[in-house]
XYZ file of C-alpha atoms in Angstrom:
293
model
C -80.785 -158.078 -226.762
C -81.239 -161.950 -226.792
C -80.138 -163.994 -223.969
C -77.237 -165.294 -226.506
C -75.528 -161.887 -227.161
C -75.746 -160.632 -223.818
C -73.777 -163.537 -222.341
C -71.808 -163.814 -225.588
C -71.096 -159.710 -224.910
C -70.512 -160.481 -220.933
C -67.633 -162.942 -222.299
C -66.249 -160.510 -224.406
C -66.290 -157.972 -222.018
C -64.227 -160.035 -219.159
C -61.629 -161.173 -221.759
C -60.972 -157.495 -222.506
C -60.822 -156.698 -219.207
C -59.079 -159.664 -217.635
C -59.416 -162.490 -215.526
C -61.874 -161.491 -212.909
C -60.169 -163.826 -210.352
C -56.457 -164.000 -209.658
C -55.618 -167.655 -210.470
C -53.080 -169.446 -208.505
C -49.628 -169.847 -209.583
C -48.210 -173.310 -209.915
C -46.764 -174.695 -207.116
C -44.026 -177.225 -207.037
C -44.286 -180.644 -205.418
C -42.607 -179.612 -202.469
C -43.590 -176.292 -202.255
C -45.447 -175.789 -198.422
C -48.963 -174.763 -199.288
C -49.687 -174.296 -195.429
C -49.037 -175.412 -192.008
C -50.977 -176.547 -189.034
C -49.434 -176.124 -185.760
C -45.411 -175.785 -187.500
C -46.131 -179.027 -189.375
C -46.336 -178.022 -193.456
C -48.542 -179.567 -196.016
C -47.334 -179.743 -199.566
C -48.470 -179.445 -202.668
C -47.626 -183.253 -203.421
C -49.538 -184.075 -200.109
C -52.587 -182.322 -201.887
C -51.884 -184.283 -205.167
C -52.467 -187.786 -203.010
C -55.204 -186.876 -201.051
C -56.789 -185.422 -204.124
C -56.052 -188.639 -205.886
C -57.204 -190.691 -202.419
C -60.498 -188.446 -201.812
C -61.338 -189.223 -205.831
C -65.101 -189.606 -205.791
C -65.700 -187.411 -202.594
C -63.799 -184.772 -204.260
C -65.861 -185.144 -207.715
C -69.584 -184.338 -205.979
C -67.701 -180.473 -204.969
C -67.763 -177.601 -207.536
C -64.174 -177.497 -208.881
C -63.874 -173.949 -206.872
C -64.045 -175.804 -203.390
C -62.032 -179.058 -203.539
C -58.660 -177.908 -203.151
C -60.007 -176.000 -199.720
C -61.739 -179.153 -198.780
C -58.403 -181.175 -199.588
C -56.383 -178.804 -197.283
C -58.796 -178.921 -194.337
C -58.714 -182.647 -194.939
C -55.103 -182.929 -194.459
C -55.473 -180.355 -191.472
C -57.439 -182.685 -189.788
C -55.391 -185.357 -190.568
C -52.228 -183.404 -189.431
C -53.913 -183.063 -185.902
C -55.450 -186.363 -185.850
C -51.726 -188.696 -186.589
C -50.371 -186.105 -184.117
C -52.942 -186.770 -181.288
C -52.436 -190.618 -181.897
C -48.772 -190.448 -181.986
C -48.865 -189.379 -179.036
C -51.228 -191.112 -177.889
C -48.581 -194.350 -178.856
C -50.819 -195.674 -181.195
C -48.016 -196.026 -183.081
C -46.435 -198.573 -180.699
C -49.185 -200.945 -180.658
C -48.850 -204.740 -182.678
C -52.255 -203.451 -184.130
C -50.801 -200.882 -185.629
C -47.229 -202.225 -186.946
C -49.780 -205.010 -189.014
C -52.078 -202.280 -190.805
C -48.445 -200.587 -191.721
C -46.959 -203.252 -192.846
C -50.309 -204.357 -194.904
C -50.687 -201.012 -196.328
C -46.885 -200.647 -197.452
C -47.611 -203.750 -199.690
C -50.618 -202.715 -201.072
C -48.728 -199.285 -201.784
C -46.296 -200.826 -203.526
C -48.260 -203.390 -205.483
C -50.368 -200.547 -206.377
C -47.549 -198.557 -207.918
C -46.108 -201.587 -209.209
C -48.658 -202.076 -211.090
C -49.052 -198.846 -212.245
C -45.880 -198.430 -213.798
C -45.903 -201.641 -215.035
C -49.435 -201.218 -216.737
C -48.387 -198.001 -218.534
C -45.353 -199.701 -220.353
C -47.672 -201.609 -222.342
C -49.823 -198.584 -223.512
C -47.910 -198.061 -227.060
C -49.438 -196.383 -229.853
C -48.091 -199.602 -231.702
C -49.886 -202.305 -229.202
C -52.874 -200.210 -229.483
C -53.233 -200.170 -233.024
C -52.262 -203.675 -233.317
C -55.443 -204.727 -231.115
C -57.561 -202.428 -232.850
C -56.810 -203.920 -236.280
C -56.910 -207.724 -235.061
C -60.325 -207.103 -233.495
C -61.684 -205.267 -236.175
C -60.424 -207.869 -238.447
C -62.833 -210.645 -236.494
C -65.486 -207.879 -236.278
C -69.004 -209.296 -238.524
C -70.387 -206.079 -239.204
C -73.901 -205.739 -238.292
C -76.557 -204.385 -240.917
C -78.309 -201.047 -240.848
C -81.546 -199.955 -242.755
C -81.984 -196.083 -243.072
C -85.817 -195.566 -243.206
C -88.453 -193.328 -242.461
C -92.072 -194.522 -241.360
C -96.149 -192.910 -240.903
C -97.485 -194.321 -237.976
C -101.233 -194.921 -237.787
C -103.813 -196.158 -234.868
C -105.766 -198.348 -237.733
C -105.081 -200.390 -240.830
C -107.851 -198.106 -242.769
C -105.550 -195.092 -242.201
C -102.465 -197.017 -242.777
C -104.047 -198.693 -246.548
C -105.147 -194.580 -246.674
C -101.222 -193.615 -246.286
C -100.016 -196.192 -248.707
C -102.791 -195.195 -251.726
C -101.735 -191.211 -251.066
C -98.315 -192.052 -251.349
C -98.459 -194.263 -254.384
C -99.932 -191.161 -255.932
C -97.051 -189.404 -255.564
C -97.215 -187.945 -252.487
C -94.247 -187.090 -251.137
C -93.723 -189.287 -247.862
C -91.522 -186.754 -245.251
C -94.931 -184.586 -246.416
C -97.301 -186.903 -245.462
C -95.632 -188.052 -242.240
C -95.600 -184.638 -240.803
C -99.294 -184.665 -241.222
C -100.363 -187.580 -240.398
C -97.575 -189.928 -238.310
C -98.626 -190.091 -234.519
C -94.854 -190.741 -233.577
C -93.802 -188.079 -231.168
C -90.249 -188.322 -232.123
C -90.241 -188.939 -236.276
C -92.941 -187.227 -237.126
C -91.450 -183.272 -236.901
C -88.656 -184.980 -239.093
C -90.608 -186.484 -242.189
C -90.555 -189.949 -240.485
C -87.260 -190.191 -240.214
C -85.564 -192.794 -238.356
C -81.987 -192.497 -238.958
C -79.832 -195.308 -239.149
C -80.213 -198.736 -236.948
C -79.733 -202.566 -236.801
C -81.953 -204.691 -236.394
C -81.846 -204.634 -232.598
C -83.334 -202.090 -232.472
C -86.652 -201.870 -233.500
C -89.820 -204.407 -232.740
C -89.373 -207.713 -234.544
C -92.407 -207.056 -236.775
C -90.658 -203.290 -237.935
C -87.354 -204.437 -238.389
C -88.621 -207.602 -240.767
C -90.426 -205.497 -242.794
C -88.098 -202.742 -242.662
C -85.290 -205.077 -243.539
C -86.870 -207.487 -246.065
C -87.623 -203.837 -248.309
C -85.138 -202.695 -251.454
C -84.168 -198.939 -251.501
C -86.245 -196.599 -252.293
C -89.677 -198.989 -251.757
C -92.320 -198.369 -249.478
C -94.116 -201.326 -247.062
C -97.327 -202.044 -246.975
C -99.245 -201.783 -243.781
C -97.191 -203.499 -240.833
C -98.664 -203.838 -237.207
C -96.676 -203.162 -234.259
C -97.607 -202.783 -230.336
C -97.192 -199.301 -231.052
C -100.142 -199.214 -234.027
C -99.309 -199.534 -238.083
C -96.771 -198.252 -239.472
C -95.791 -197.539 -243.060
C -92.305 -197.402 -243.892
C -89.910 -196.303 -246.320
C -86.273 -197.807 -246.844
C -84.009 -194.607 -247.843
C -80.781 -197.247 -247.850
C -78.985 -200.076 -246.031
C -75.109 -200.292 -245.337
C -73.528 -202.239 -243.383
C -72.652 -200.781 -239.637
C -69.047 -198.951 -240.132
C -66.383 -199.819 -237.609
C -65.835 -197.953 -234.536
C -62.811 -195.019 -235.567
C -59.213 -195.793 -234.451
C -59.172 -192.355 -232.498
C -62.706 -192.914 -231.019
C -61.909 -196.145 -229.118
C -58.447 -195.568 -228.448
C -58.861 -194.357 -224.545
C -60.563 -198.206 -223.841
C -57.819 -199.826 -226.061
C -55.516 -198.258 -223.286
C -57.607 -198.904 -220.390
C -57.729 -202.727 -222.039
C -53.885 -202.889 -222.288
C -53.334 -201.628 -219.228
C -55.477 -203.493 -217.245
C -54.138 -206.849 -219.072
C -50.406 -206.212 -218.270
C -51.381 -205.854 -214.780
C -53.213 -209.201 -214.696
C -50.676 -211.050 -216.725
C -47.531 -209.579 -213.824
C -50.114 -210.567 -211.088
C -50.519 -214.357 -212.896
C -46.702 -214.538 -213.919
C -46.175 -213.934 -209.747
C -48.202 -216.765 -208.921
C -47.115 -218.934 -211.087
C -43.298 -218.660 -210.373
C -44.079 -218.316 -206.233
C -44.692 -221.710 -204.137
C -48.100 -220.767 -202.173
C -48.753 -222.740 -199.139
C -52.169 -223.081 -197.061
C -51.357 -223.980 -193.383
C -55.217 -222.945 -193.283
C -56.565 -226.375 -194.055
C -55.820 -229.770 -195.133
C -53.397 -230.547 -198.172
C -56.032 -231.683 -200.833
C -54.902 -235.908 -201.584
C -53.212 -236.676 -204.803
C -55.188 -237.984 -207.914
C -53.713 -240.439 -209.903
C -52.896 -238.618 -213.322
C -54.634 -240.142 -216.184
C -52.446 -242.234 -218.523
C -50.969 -240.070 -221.356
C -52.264 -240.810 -224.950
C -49.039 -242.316 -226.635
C -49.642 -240.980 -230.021
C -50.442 -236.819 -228.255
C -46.945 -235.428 -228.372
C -46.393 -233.236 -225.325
C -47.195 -229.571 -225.417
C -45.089 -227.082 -224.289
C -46.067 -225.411 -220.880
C -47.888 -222.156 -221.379
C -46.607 -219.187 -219.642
């Protein structure tokens, strides 16, 4: 039995006999998961310090993070106690960081569910459509190609195949290229970009269907074949959509967080007032703009 069916026959076998492992029933936000000296810790104290721990977390096989969560917030039970009584609590120090950290909480969430208004399938189409609208797109060439170590054996290639040959034939004999040459030359489709300048001219320059003549590269001579040219389709709706949201959201945060400063009167007691500068005379024939918000 293959590798395959065995583990395809192990799967089968556990579905028909069950989960192997009891898995956990959901537990609700303020359900006590455990306690550490009388003091509980909740399932929505897991959800934070899952959400805090974030990258920490991700380096652990799934299997172990919530354990390492709750002995994280064990510790952290027993450490506030220890400091609380320790009246760290009562110290200037200590009311600052609070009162610092309560702000950046609440900007945080502010933000948050600020950003997430803006994430409509509507808003998201619409900047899909206008930037695919002002979207050039780029050209690709479909081609295949022998590569050689000498122009001999390249002129050699071209004379074969202007016989007839057929060129995915020929390249799987002959083409040195590692990656094309188990695939009849082929190359798939690409821009310009892509390739070495002296390919992609060539490559570019040919009509479907044609094949080069010798062209040297770094990489030796190559003799291609254009199969087609199209121009690059546009990234699908569906396939981009996730960064259309990120995009939205991130912008409605910036524009609340530049609509804030604009409307507050900031003050630097930190330095100097910078002195006035006379304003330039105003144009009499530019009519006024509005102000921008």
């Amino acid at each position: 039995m293959t590798s395959k069916r065995f583990v395809a026959s192990l799967g089968l076998v556990v579905l028909l006999a069950g989960p192997a492992f009891a898995q956990p029933a959901p537990v609700p936000a303020d359900g006590v998961v455990a306690r550490v000296n009388g003091l509980p810790i909740t399932q929505k104290e897991i959800d934070l310090a899952s959400e805090d721990l974030g990258e920490r977390l991700a380096q652990l096989p799934e299997e172990r993070r919530r354990d390492e969560v709750i002995n994280y917030l064990v510790d952290l039970k027993l450490g506030a106690k220890a400091a609380a009584d320790a009246k760290i609590g009562d110290t200037p120090d200590f009311a600052a960081r609070l009162a610092y950290y309560r702000e950046k909480v609440l900007l945080d969430q502010y933000l948050t569910n600020e950003g997430k208004k803006a994430v409509t399938e509507d808003a998201a189409r619409k900047l899909y459509e206008d930037t695919t609208k002002a979207m050039t797109p780029d050209e690709e060439a479909h081609a295949r190609h022998i590569l050689v170590e000498t122009e001999d054996q390249a002129k050699a290639v071209v004379a074969r195949l202007k016989k007839g040959e057929d060129f995915a034939k020929v390249a799987g004999e002959l083409s040195k290229d590692p990656g094309s040459g188990k695939e009849g030359g082929d190359l798939g489709w690409f821009t310009k970009d892509r390739m070495v300048p002296e390919f992609a001219e060539a490559a570019f320059k040919l009509k479907k269907g044609e094949i080069s003549e010798p062209v040297k590269s770094q990489f030796g001579w190559h003799v291609i074949k254009l199969e087609d040219k199209r121009s690059k389709p546009l990234p699908d709706f569906a396939a981009v959509k996730p960064q259309i949201d990120q995009y939205l959201e991130r912008k409605a945060q910036q524009d609340i967080v530049l609509a804030l400063r604009e409307k507050a009167k900031i003050e630097r007691l930190d330095k100097p007032a910078a002195p006035a500068t006379p304003a330039a005379p105003a144009a009499p024939a530019a009519p006024a703009e509005p102000k921008k918000n």
